[in-house]
XYZ file of C-alpha atoms in Angstrom:
684
model
C 0.000 0.000 0.000
C 1.291 3.450 -0.840
C 1.845 6.208 1.626
C -1.408 7.923 2.614
C 0.030 11.117 1.205
C 0.478 9.480 -2.173
C -2.594 7.235 -2.177
C -5.841 8.851 -3.280
C -8.058 6.334 -1.487
C -9.717 7.367 1.749
C -11.130 3.944 2.576
C -8.775 3.451 5.505
C -9.669 6.777 7.039
C -13.344 6.046 6.626
C -13.026 2.712 8.369
C -11.828 4.447 11.540
C -14.825 6.802 11.810
C -17.064 5.827 14.704
C -20.668 5.265 13.753
C -22.582 8.501 14.168
C -25.473 10.455 12.707
C -24.691 13.474 10.533
C -27.496 16.012 10.181
C -27.391 18.012 6.951
C -29.870 20.827 6.286
C -30.688 22.529 2.988
C -31.350 26.296 3.009
C -32.295 28.798 0.347
C -34.970 30.901 -1.289
C -38.144 29.531 -2.774
C -37.849 27.748 -6.133
C -34.044 27.432 -6.068
C -34.388 23.629 -6.113
C -33.729 22.611 -2.490
C -36.280 19.788 -2.436
C -35.325 18.730 -5.957
C -31.688 18.292 -4.884
C -32.648 16.013 -1.992
C -35.066 14.054 -4.192
C -32.414 13.623 -6.921
C -29.877 12.342 -4.360
C -32.243 9.785 -2.875
C -33.973 8.582 -6.052
C -30.992 8.969 -8.413
C -33.204 10.575 -11.045
C -34.850 13.931 -11.588
C -38.532 14.481 -10.983
C -40.852 17.163 -12.286
C -43.174 16.977 -9.301
C -41.514 17.419 -5.898
C -43.277 18.592 -2.694
C -42.570 22.182 -1.644
C -40.855 20.910 1.553
C -39.788 17.296 1.977
C -40.058 15.409 5.226
C -36.815 14.465 6.954
C -34.997 11.653 5.168
C -32.566 9.205 6.810
C -29.907 7.390 4.786
C -28.662 4.301 6.739
C -25.028 3.318 7.183
C -25.178 0.530 4.612
C -25.917 3.144 1.925
C -22.958 5.356 2.880
C -19.230 4.846 2.477
C -18.263 6.425 5.801
C -20.063 4.195 8.330
C -22.422 7.031 9.244
C -26.156 7.655 9.245
C -27.096 10.742 7.222
C -30.202 12.694 8.179
C -31.365 15.209 5.548
C -33.545 18.166 6.544
C -35.384 20.278 3.991
C -36.481 23.776 5.055
C -39.133 26.266 4.126
C -38.252 29.711 2.806
C -41.515 31.245 3.987
C -41.117 34.093 6.497
C -43.644 32.516 8.867
C -41.456 29.407 9.168
C -38.257 31.151 10.254
C -38.464 29.882 13.857
C -38.742 26.316 12.609
C -35.707 26.935 10.395
C -33.726 28.217 13.386
C -34.603 25.044 15.314
C -33.330 22.986 12.389
C -30.117 25.011 12.281
C -29.459 24.291 15.950
C -29.900 20.552 15.350
C -27.728 20.368 12.234
C -24.024 19.642 11.720
C -23.633 21.293 8.313
C -25.697 23.357 5.898
C -26.100 23.349 2.114
C -27.089 26.852 1.003
C -28.677 26.739 -2.455
C -29.168 29.541 -4.965
C -30.349 29.600 -8.569
C -27.498 30.378 -10.985
C -30.000 31.301 -13.688
C -31.389 34.223 -11.647
C -28.950 36.955 -10.479
C -31.367 38.058 -7.762
C -30.961 34.643 -6.142
C -27.231 35.050 -5.472
C -27.878 38.520 -4.047
C -30.154 36.937 -1.432
C -27.438 34.600 -0.146
C -26.381 37.038 2.583
C -29.801 36.659 4.260
C -29.349 32.927 4.807
C -25.659 33.145 5.649
C -26.293 35.890 8.222
C -29.027 33.752 9.759
C -26.506 30.936 10.139
C -23.883 33.325 11.498
C -26.080 34.618 14.322
C -27.677 31.238 15.117
C -24.928 28.626 14.846
C -21.630 28.605 12.983
C -21.238 25.366 11.030
C -19.578 24.193 7.794
C -21.462 25.482 4.757
C -21.422 24.202 1.175
C -22.539 26.945 -1.193
C -24.133 25.414 -4.289
C -25.546 27.058 -7.418
C -28.367 24.887 -8.769
C -29.746 24.736 -12.323
C -26.342 25.020 -13.964
C -27.892 23.232 -16.940
C -29.700 26.511 -17.680
C -26.473 28.549 -17.602
C -23.608 26.690 -19.286
C -20.165 27.984 -18.494
C -20.809 28.751 -14.829
C -20.396 32.534 -15.237
C -22.643 33.078 -12.233
C -19.905 31.751 -9.912
C -17.947 34.976 -10.314
C -20.782 36.844 -8.634
C -20.442 34.960 -5.341
C -16.723 35.541 -4.828
C -17.390 38.412 -2.421
C -19.695 36.118 -0.469
C -16.917 33.563 -0.084
C -14.573 36.244 1.258
C -17.068 37.572 3.798
C -18.218 34.258 5.278
C -15.241 32.191 6.353
C -17.368 29.207 7.401
C -18.108 28.414 3.734
C -15.919 25.367 3.113
C -16.811 24.604 -0.514
C -18.526 26.295 -3.447
C -19.721 24.620 -6.635
C -22.528 24.451 -9.195
C -24.880 21.546 -9.773
C -28.062 20.495 -11.530
C -30.835 18.496 -9.908
C -32.338 17.976 -13.355
C -29.267 16.503 -15.052
C -27.825 15.055 -11.795
C -24.588 17.037 -12.197
C -22.614 17.250 -8.919
C -25.623 16.200 -6.821
C -23.762 13.449 -4.989
C -20.682 15.630 -4.733
C -22.664 18.425 -3.064
C -23.889 16.237 -0.226
C -20.582 14.369 -0.087
C -18.694 17.614 0.498
C -21.070 18.580 3.298
C -20.710 15.171 4.910
C -16.941 15.310 4.547
C -16.799 18.769 6.119
C -18.416 17.323 9.231
C -16.362 14.141 9.411
C -13.018 15.747 8.581
C -13.251 19.431 9.533
C -10.517 21.597 8.088
C -10.689 24.604 10.423
C -9.126 22.871 13.484
C -6.165 21.892 11.288
C -5.607 24.785 8.933
C -6.026 28.564 9.011
C -7.170 29.325 5.482
C -6.783 33.077 5.954
C -3.172 32.872 7.179
C -2.462 29.829 5.012
C -0.743 27.906 7.799
C -1.424 25.055 10.189
C -3.301 25.940 13.362
C -0.991 26.301 16.408
C -2.966 23.699 18.357
C -2.570 21.202 15.524
C 1.180 21.869 15.396
C 1.349 21.206 19.140
C -0.458 17.900 18.625
C 1.944 16.973 15.818
C 4.886 17.653 18.136
C 3.411 15.195 20.624
C 2.858 12.556 17.927
C 6.424 13.050 16.711
C 7.732 12.480 20.224
C 5.567 9.380 20.701
C 7.045 7.738 17.602
C 10.608 8.925 18.158
C 11.160 5.825 20.265
C 14.933 6.149 20.575
C 14.511 9.854 21.485
C 17.170 11.098 19.104
C 15.033 13.875 17.609
C 14.546 12.005 14.311
C 11.716 9.831 13.040
C 13.857 7.159 11.428
C 12.806 5.088 8.443
C 11.790 2.216 10.700
C 9.887 4.539 13.047
C 8.186 6.121 10.035
C 7.146 2.656 8.905
C 5.740 1.886 12.355
C 3.818 5.151 12.155
C 2.380 4.071 8.796
C 1.506 0.586 10.040
C -0.098 1.900 13.240
C -2.500 4.304 11.583
C -2.912 2.964 8.051
C -2.575 -0.783 8.673
C 0.213 -1.414 6.162
C 3.928 -0.825 5.861
C 5.581 1.219 3.132
C 8.079 -0.225 0.738
C 11.594 1.186 0.759
C 11.082 2.860 -2.598
C 7.944 4.566 -1.248
C 9.909 5.872 1.738
C 12.558 7.160 -0.664
C 9.911 8.980 -2.701
C 8.426 10.488 0.450
C 11.790 11.668 1.775
C 12.725 13.092 -1.629
C 9.452 14.981 -1.744
C 9.958 16.504 1.706
C 13.620 17.280 0.935
C 12.660 19.093 -2.238
C 10.283 21.470 -0.439
C 11.756 21.543 3.082
C 15.363 20.302 3.014
C 15.949 21.211 6.669
C 13.228 18.730 7.621
C 15.168 15.652 6.382
C 17.994 14.091 8.389
C 21.504 13.562 7.033
C 21.746 10.763 4.443
C 17.929 10.698 4.441
C 17.981 8.693 7.657
C 14.565 10.059 8.590
C 12.586 13.203 9.318
C 13.134 16.012 11.777
C 10.113 17.607 13.399
C 9.725 20.234 10.681
C 9.711 17.537 7.992
C 7.215 15.469 9.933
C 4.914 18.482 10.289
C 5.216 19.127 6.563
C 3.618 15.739 5.857
C 0.388 17.093 7.350
C 0.736 20.325 5.374
C 1.101 18.225 2.247
C -2.014 16.191 3.039
C -4.032 19.388 3.487
C -2.624 20.904 0.292
C -3.833 17.767 -1.524
C -7.256 18.272 0.138
C -6.880 15.069 2.134
C -7.699 16.125 5.704
C -9.044 12.627 6.318
C -5.460 11.364 6.498
C -4.722 13.783 9.332
C -7.941 12.843 11.106
C -7.129 9.159 10.690
C -4.076 9.697 12.879
C -5.747 12.096 15.287
C -8.795 9.940 15.975
C -6.702 6.812 16.359
C -4.871 8.613 19.191
C -8.107 9.776 20.814
C -8.371 13.390 19.636
C -11.822 14.904 19.205
C -12.943 17.358 16.518
C -11.652 20.304 18.578
C -8.293 18.518 19.093
C -9.020 17.756 22.735
C -7.382 14.503 23.795
C -9.908 11.997 25.124
C -7.937 9.996 27.689
C -9.464 6.676 28.838
C -10.527 6.869 32.479
C -8.380 3.918 33.567
C -5.284 5.967 32.692
C -6.037 8.790 35.129
C -8.508 7.505 37.737
C -6.557 6.953 40.943
C -7.036 3.418 42.342
C -9.005 3.558 45.582
C -9.097 1.309 48.606
C -12.222 2.214 50.547
C -13.709 5.683 50.908
C -10.943 7.375 52.903
C -8.568 9.982 51.538
C -6.236 8.121 49.207
C -2.561 9.017 49.106
C -0.564 7.866 46.097
C 3.087 8.107 45.116
C 4.896 7.957 41.790
C 5.616 4.302 41.005
C 9.106 2.976 40.127
C 7.898 2.431 36.554
C 6.842 6.056 36.255
C 10.120 7.232 37.828
C 12.013 5.241 35.184
C 9.980 6.915 32.447
C 10.629 10.384 33.907
C 14.359 9.666 34.072
C 14.211 8.815 30.373
C 12.522 12.138 29.599
C 15.188 13.917 31.661
C 18.013 12.149 29.810
C 16.497 13.033 26.431
C 16.458 16.776 27.110
C 19.305 17.177 29.624
C 22.522 18.984 28.807
C 25.569 18.128 30.900
C 23.494 16.165 33.389
C 20.992 18.971 34.047
C 17.841 20.442 32.530
C 18.163 24.095 31.489
C 14.852 25.917 31.734
C 14.373 26.113 27.927
C 14.602 22.307 27.900
C 11.939 22.123 30.625
C 9.718 24.370 28.502
C 10.350 22.134 25.490
C 9.259 19.065 27.462
C 5.911 20.621 28.322
C 5.458 22.279 24.947
C 3.281 19.354 23.847
C 0.824 19.840 26.731
C -2.116 22.265 26.524
C -1.737 25.264 28.830
C -4.379 24.001 31.268
C -2.706 20.575 31.557
C 0.800 21.683 32.504
C 2.089 20.935 36.045
C 1.356 23.476 38.733
C 4.996 23.657 39.757
C 5.965 24.509 36.176
C 3.364 27.274 35.933
C 4.424 28.814 39.255
C 8.168 28.334 38.963
C 10.926 30.849 38.521
C 13.106 29.705 35.580
C 16.060 27.690 36.811
C 18.188 24.668 35.920
C 17.032 21.346 37.346
C 19.167 18.440 38.454
C 17.705 14.937 38.164
C 16.838 14.772 41.871
C 15.025 18.126 41.678
C 13.174 17.011 38.520
C 11.940 13.799 40.163
C 11.098 15.521 43.442
C 8.863 18.046 41.673
C 6.973 15.197 40.025
C 6.586 13.609 43.469
C 5.154 16.908 44.697
C 2.716 17.089 41.794
C 1.581 13.492 42.314
C 1.141 14.053 46.055
C -1.097 17.070 45.560
C -2.741 16.563 42.152
C -2.621 12.811 41.397
C -5.303 12.777 38.705
C -3.829 15.747 36.873
C -0.340 14.238 37.119
C -1.516 11.023 35.480
C -2.965 13.092 32.633
C 0.385 14.875 32.236
C 2.231 11.567 32.113
C -0.153 10.334 29.431
C 0.504 13.417 27.304
C 4.246 12.880 27.663
C 3.927 9.336 26.361
C 3.648 7.163 29.482
C 1.662 4.260 28.077
C 0.653 2.379 31.236
C -2.615 2.604 33.119
C -3.020 4.303 36.479
C -2.369 1.230 38.684
C 1.107 0.956 37.117
C 1.817 4.693 37.298
C 1.076 5.088 41.007
C 1.581 3.284 44.271
C -1.335 3.560 46.652
C -0.279 4.288 50.216
C -1.627 1.466 52.372
C -1.198 0.336 55.946
C 0.245 -2.993 54.856
C 3.142 -1.353 53.000
C 6.005 -0.013 55.098
C 6.554 3.725 54.861
C 10.288 3.147 54.491
C 9.595 1.666 51.056
C 8.016 4.920 49.869
C 9.855 7.704 48.100
C 7.486 10.479 49.212
C 6.883 11.588 52.819
C 4.063 13.998 53.510
C 3.968 16.568 56.259
C 1.282 19.005 57.403
C 2.666 22.202 58.907
C 0.555 24.010 61.520
C 1.325 27.185 63.395
C -0.062 30.480 64.600
C 0.025 33.511 62.256
C 3.515 34.981 61.807
C 5.176 31.957 63.381
C 7.406 31.443 60.329
C 5.613 28.608 58.530
C 6.082 29.882 54.981
C 9.798 30.337 55.571
C 10.126 26.705 56.643
C 8.224 25.508 53.573
C 10.338 27.488 51.088
C 13.736 27.631 52.782
C 16.712 26.071 51.007
C 14.725 24.749 48.057
C 15.611 25.238 44.409
C 12.129 26.440 43.534
C 10.331 28.515 46.220
C 6.636 29.134 45.641
C 4.487 32.066 46.641
C 1.732 31.719 49.213
C -1.617 31.396 47.423
C -3.262 34.140 49.491
C -6.767 33.720 50.839
C -8.271 30.943 48.764
C -11.982 31.283 49.485
C -14.555 31.341 52.200
C -13.442 27.764 52.495
C -16.052 26.365 54.829
C -18.932 27.948 52.980
C -19.661 30.374 55.829
C -17.203 32.609 57.635
C -19.407 32.748 60.711
C -18.073 30.630 63.537
C -21.569 30.495 65.045
C -23.049 28.500 62.209
C -24.333 25.119 63.457
C -22.372 22.026 62.489
C -25.531 20.583 60.971
C -25.329 23.212 58.268
C -22.002 21.797 57.105
C -23.620 18.816 55.456
C -24.918 18.767 51.925
C -23.514 19.019 48.425
C -22.574 22.712 48.770
C -20.155 22.106 51.639
C -16.520 22.607 50.719
C -14.513 19.597 51.850
C -10.931 19.652 53.129
C -9.947 17.583 50.100
C -11.217 20.389 47.867
C -9.051 22.986 49.621
C -5.930 20.983 50.474
C -4.395 20.910 46.938
C -4.384 24.697 46.755
C -2.443 25.365 49.944
C 1.235 26.279 49.832
C 3.266 23.126 49.175
C 6.912 22.463 48.486
C 9.272 19.519 48.391
C 12.634 18.961 50.074
C 15.109 16.267 49.081
C 16.330 14.386 52.156
C 18.100 11.125 52.916
C 17.736 8.685 55.775
C 20.894 6.746 56.578
C 18.972 3.990 58.340
C 17.000 3.254 55.175
C 18.573 1.750 52.075
C 16.013 3.409 49.786
C 18.235 6.415 48.992
C 16.726 9.857 48.584
C 13.309 10.706 49.962
C 11.053 13.546 48.913
C 9.540 15.430 51.841
C 6.370 17.245 50.764
C 5.524 19.988 53.277
C 2.076 21.613 53.171
C 1.407 24.802 55.095
C -2.036 24.954 56.721
C -2.549 28.587 57.613
C -5.416 30.854 58.593
C -3.886 33.356 56.201
C -5.228 31.149 53.386
C -8.312 29.424 54.801
C -10.821 29.825 57.611
C -10.057 28.594 61.155
C -12.760 25.962 60.830
C -11.187 24.591 57.650
C -7.787 24.455 59.362
C -9.330 22.187 62.002
C -11.108 20.060 59.411
C -7.895 19.538 57.448
C -6.140 18.539 60.674
C -8.890 16.009 61.346
C -9.391 14.532 57.863
C -6.101 14.772 55.924
C -3.907 12.006 57.359
C -0.255 12.343 56.421
C 3.028 10.745 57.526
C 4.041 13.363 60.082
C 2.738 16.642 61.508
C 4.981 19.616 62.283
C 3.865 22.120 64.945
C 5.595 25.494 64.534
C 5.610 28.078 67.339
C 7.300 31.415 67.816
C 9.838 31.165 70.627
C 8.981 34.730 71.636
C 5.191 34.319 71.639
C 3.609 32.129 74.310
C 0.185 32.448 72.646
C 1.463 30.490 69.649
C 1.621 27.426 71.939
C -2.077 27.778 72.819
C -2.905 27.799 69.115
C -1.080 24.489 68.592
C -2.702 22.833 71.601
C -6.113 23.554 70.087
C -5.066 22.080 66.717
C -3.479 19.057 68.391
C -6.845 17.852 69.692
C -8.093 17.229 66.137
C -5.129 15.108 65.002
C -5.071 11.342 65.707
C -2.352 10.287 68.154
C -1.296 7.589 65.690
C 0.474 10.198 63.512
C 4.062 11.168 64.453
C 4.537 14.802 65.409
C 7.413 17.237 65.868
C 7.490 20.608 67.634
C 9.654 23.356 66.105
C 10.635 26.643 67.720
C 11.282 29.428 65.198
C 13.202 32.695 65.599
C 15.681 31.014 67.914
C 18.271 33.627 66.948
C 16.423 36.112 69.156
C 16.638 33.724 72.118
C 20.329 33.120 71.463
C 20.997 36.850 71.583
C 19.485 37.162 75.065
C 21.004 33.853 76.268
C 17.740 33.059 77.977
C 14.803 30.738 77.686
C 11.247 31.870 77.042
C 7.802 31.062 78.315
C 6.840 29.616 74.925
C 9.886 27.329 74.898
C 9.345 26.201 78.481
C 5.681 25.423 77.864
C 6.487 23.504 74.682
C 9.242 21.572 76.429
C 6.929 20.642 79.302
C 4.180 19.639 76.883
C 6.524 17.415 74.873
C 7.706 15.774 78.105
C 4.101 15.085 79.140
C 3.512 13.350 75.802
C 6.866 11.513 75.949
C 8.013 13.295 72.753
C 11.394 14.533 71.680
C 12.165 18.088 72.794
C 11.317 20.873 70.312
C 13.876 21.720 67.646
C 15.138 25.318 67.533
C 15.531 26.834 64.068
C 16.360 30.237 62.660
C 15.871 31.403 59.106
C 18.511 34.119 59.608
C 21.368 31.968 60.899
C 20.007 28.769 59.246
C 20.326 27.060 62.612
C 18.472 23.742 62.451
C 17.665 24.162 58.755
C 20.729 22.619 57.153
C 23.105 19.784 57.781
C 22.678 16.149 58.638
C 20.325 16.846 61.557
C 18.280 19.578 59.903
C 14.586 20.036 60.438
C 13.803 18.385 57.095
C 16.007 15.362 57.763
C 14.509 14.944 61.227
C 10.951 15.171 59.873
C 11.701 12.412 57.366
C 13.551 10.315 59.939
C 10.799 10.557 62.548
C 8.139 9.739 59.973
C 10.082 6.603 59.048
C 11.093 5.756 62.633
C 8.337 7.190 64.853
C 9.672 6.051 68.254
C 9.706 9.178 70.374
C 7.509 11.049 67.887
C 4.171 9.377 68.650
C 2.353 11.392 71.350
C 1.506 9.391 74.493
C -1.819 11.143 74.860
C -4.349 10.990 77.691
C -6.362 8.512 75.652
C -3.353 6.242 75.342
C -2.654 6.542 79.089
C -6.221 5.640 79.899
C -6.155 2.742 77.456
C -2.894 1.481 79.014
C -4.386 1.773 82.498
C -7.473 -0.163 81.424
C -5.258 -2.796 79.880
C -3.328 -3.186 83.151
C -6.549 -3.438 85.148
C -7.867 -6.020 82.695
C -4.696 -8.115 82.815
C -4.596 -7.910 86.648
C -8.250 -8.837 86.958
C -7.843 -11.782 84.626
C -4.805 -13.018 86.583
C -6.624 -12.843 89.950
C -9.688 -14.564 88.504
C -7.631 -17.362 87.007
C -5.762 -17.852 90.310
C -8.987 -18.071 92.333
C -10.506 -20.522 89.899
C -7.371 -22.668 90.048
C -7.406 -22.803 93.859
C -11.121 -23.582 93.963
C -10.682 -26.397 91.470
C -7.784 -27.866 93.406
C -9.782 -27.867 96.680
C -12.764 -29.472 95.025
C -10.700 -32.271 93.476
C -8.348 -32.820 96.482
C -9.368 -36.458 97.040
C -8.649 -37.337 93.447
C -5.374 -35.476 93.536
C -4.260 -37.364 96.678
C -4.662 -40.621 94.811
C -2.134 -39.403 92.295
C 0.143 -37.751 94.852
C 2.610 -40.673 95.150
C 3.224 -40.386 91.447
C 3.916 -36.646 91.543
C 7.270 -35.000 92.192
C 8.066 -34.356 95.857
C 7.772 -30.575 95.419
C 4.105 -31.030 94.356
C 3.095 -33.586 97.017
C 3.361 -31.170 99.950
C 1.105 -28.439 98.455
C -1.629 -31.021 97.902
C -1.458 -32.102 101.519
C -1.956 -28.519 102.611
C -5.210 -28.115 100.635
C -8.391 -28.201 102.829
C -10.977 -30.855 102.169
C -14.059 -29.845 100.256
C -17.256 -29.862 102.350
C -20.004 -32.200 101.285
C-alpha cells in the first residue's frame, strides 16, 4: 500500500470513523431547487413533481461509504417558518445553502441565509448554485466571490443540476466530509498555515514515535507510524519517494543521508495532506490517538482515575515504573546532566496550557538536576494525582493508572516509599512559609486567601449546616495550599533519597474551621507544629489544633526565631511550655531553628532530615496522649483482673478435686506432694 500522502483512497480513514449520525440541512430561497436536490440524491433521477418541503430523510449506514447515518432536513423559505428553520439550524451539523445560478437576484439573497446561520450557529457550509444546466459555463460563480470572502465558514462552493444530476452526490458528499473531517481545526485558510494547536499535537505525535529519542523519526519509526494508523507498511522505494518529496520542499526537515525526518519535515507531511485536500489522512491519525474534533485529547478513564481502597482519603506516590519513564525524559532533554529551563519548557510544549504541572506554571526559571526534577513530580503526584496522570499520558507514558502510582496502604512499610508527607501548623507569623520554602531550588508564593473555604465565615453556624452538596470539603481545599518539596536522605533506610512534601495549613489562606477540618481529615506521615519562641500564645494555638489530630500520627514541635533567644542567652515562656508539653507526651524536645542563621535548617540533623527520619522511625515522635494513658491503664486493670480470677478458679478447682489429687500424689514430684497435703478438704 502506498503512503497515505500518495494514495488517493480514503477507505482506511473512513473505516476508523465511529458510527454517528450526521445532520445536513438545505437552506435557500423559494424555487431554487432545495427539495429537488434532496429528491435527486435519494432517487438517483430527476422528478418534475416534488413537494414544496420534503419530510426528513434518513440514509442508513449501509448506503454510505463512511459508516455514518445521514439525516437530511429540507427547510421552508416562507417568512412565517423562520423559527422552525432556526430550530433545524441548531440541530444540524452542516448546511447546504442553495441559490439559482440562472437568476442573479438569487445570489444577491445569499447574505440573508448566511447571516441567519452566522447569528444562530456557525457550522460548515457548502454553497451550491443549482440549475447550472440553464447557464452553461458557470459565469454566475464569479458573482459569489465576495460572499466567499465575507463568510469564512463556507468550506466549498460549486454548481450543480438536480435535473441533469450534475454534482448532486458531490454536493452532499462535500457537506458530509466537512463534518467528518473538519478543516478549520487543522488549517487557518486566511493565514495559510497550520493551526498552532494542531502543530502542538503533531509535536506530541512526533515524540511518541521517536522511540529512541534522538530527535529524528527514522525510516523504521516512520514505517511503524504508517503501520499503526494505516494498517500497512511502506516499501523502501515509497519511503525514498516520500523523503525526496519533503527534501525538495523543506530540506531542513530531512535528516543527514535521508535517515529520517526532523520535526519540521514530519509536520510538513500534514501540510502536504491538506494541500492535496486530504484532511481525512490527518484525522485518521488524530482519531486513532483519541483526539476529538476540537483537538481535545480523550484519555481513557483507567489511565487517570486513581485506584481507591475504601472511601478514605487516598494518598498515592509515583511508582518505580513512572520514575524510570521520567528519568528517560530527563536524559532526552538534559545537557551536561541537568535540565536548562528552555529544555523544561520544550518538554511541556506538547501539553495544553491548562494541563501543565502546577509547579511549572508557578516556577521561577532555573536549571534542574535529576533529583530536583523527580522531586517536583513527586510533589505534583502528592497534591494533584489525577492531573499528574494526565500529564504523564501526554508525555507518552503508556501504562494505566495502577502501574503509574503506588497507593499508600497500611500494609506497605513507609520506608519503602519515596514520598513523605507533612502538614505544617502554626499560629500567624510563626514562620511557617519560611520553613516551607527555605533552602529549596524552587520557592513558591503563598496562594493568598483561597476562598470562604467552609462555605460560611461565621463561627456560630451550626455544624448541621455543614452537610450537603454545597459544603466545601478539606480535600477540595488541600491541593491549593502552599506546598513544596525537600530532598532528604535517611541513613537507616537503604532506599536512597526521599522527597519530603511539606504543606502549610494557615489561617492566612483558609478559615479557622477549615484548618481544624484539614487537621482532622487529611492524614499524612508526620505533623509539624511550629511556634514562635517569643510568643507564648502560639503554643495555645497548637494545643487547640493538636486535639483534632489522631495520636497515631508522628509529630514534631519546632521553635522558630531562635536567633532572638540566642541573643538574650535566655529561655522563654513559649519554649518552656512547649518543652513541658513534649515531656508530658513523651516526645522529643522541640527543635530550635532560625531562618537568619540557618540554625536547624541545614546539615545532617536539619529540620527536614529529622521530619523524614521521625516519619520513618516514629519512636519518640508518637504522642503518648491521655487517651493512650487511659487505654494502658485499662489494659493493666484487665490483665490484673484476669490473673486474679484465674488464680482463684485454680485454687477452687484444686480444693474441690483434692481427694482425686491425693490418689495421684505418690506419682507426683516431691515438690508437688506437699502443696496437695496442705489443701483443705471440700465440704459435702
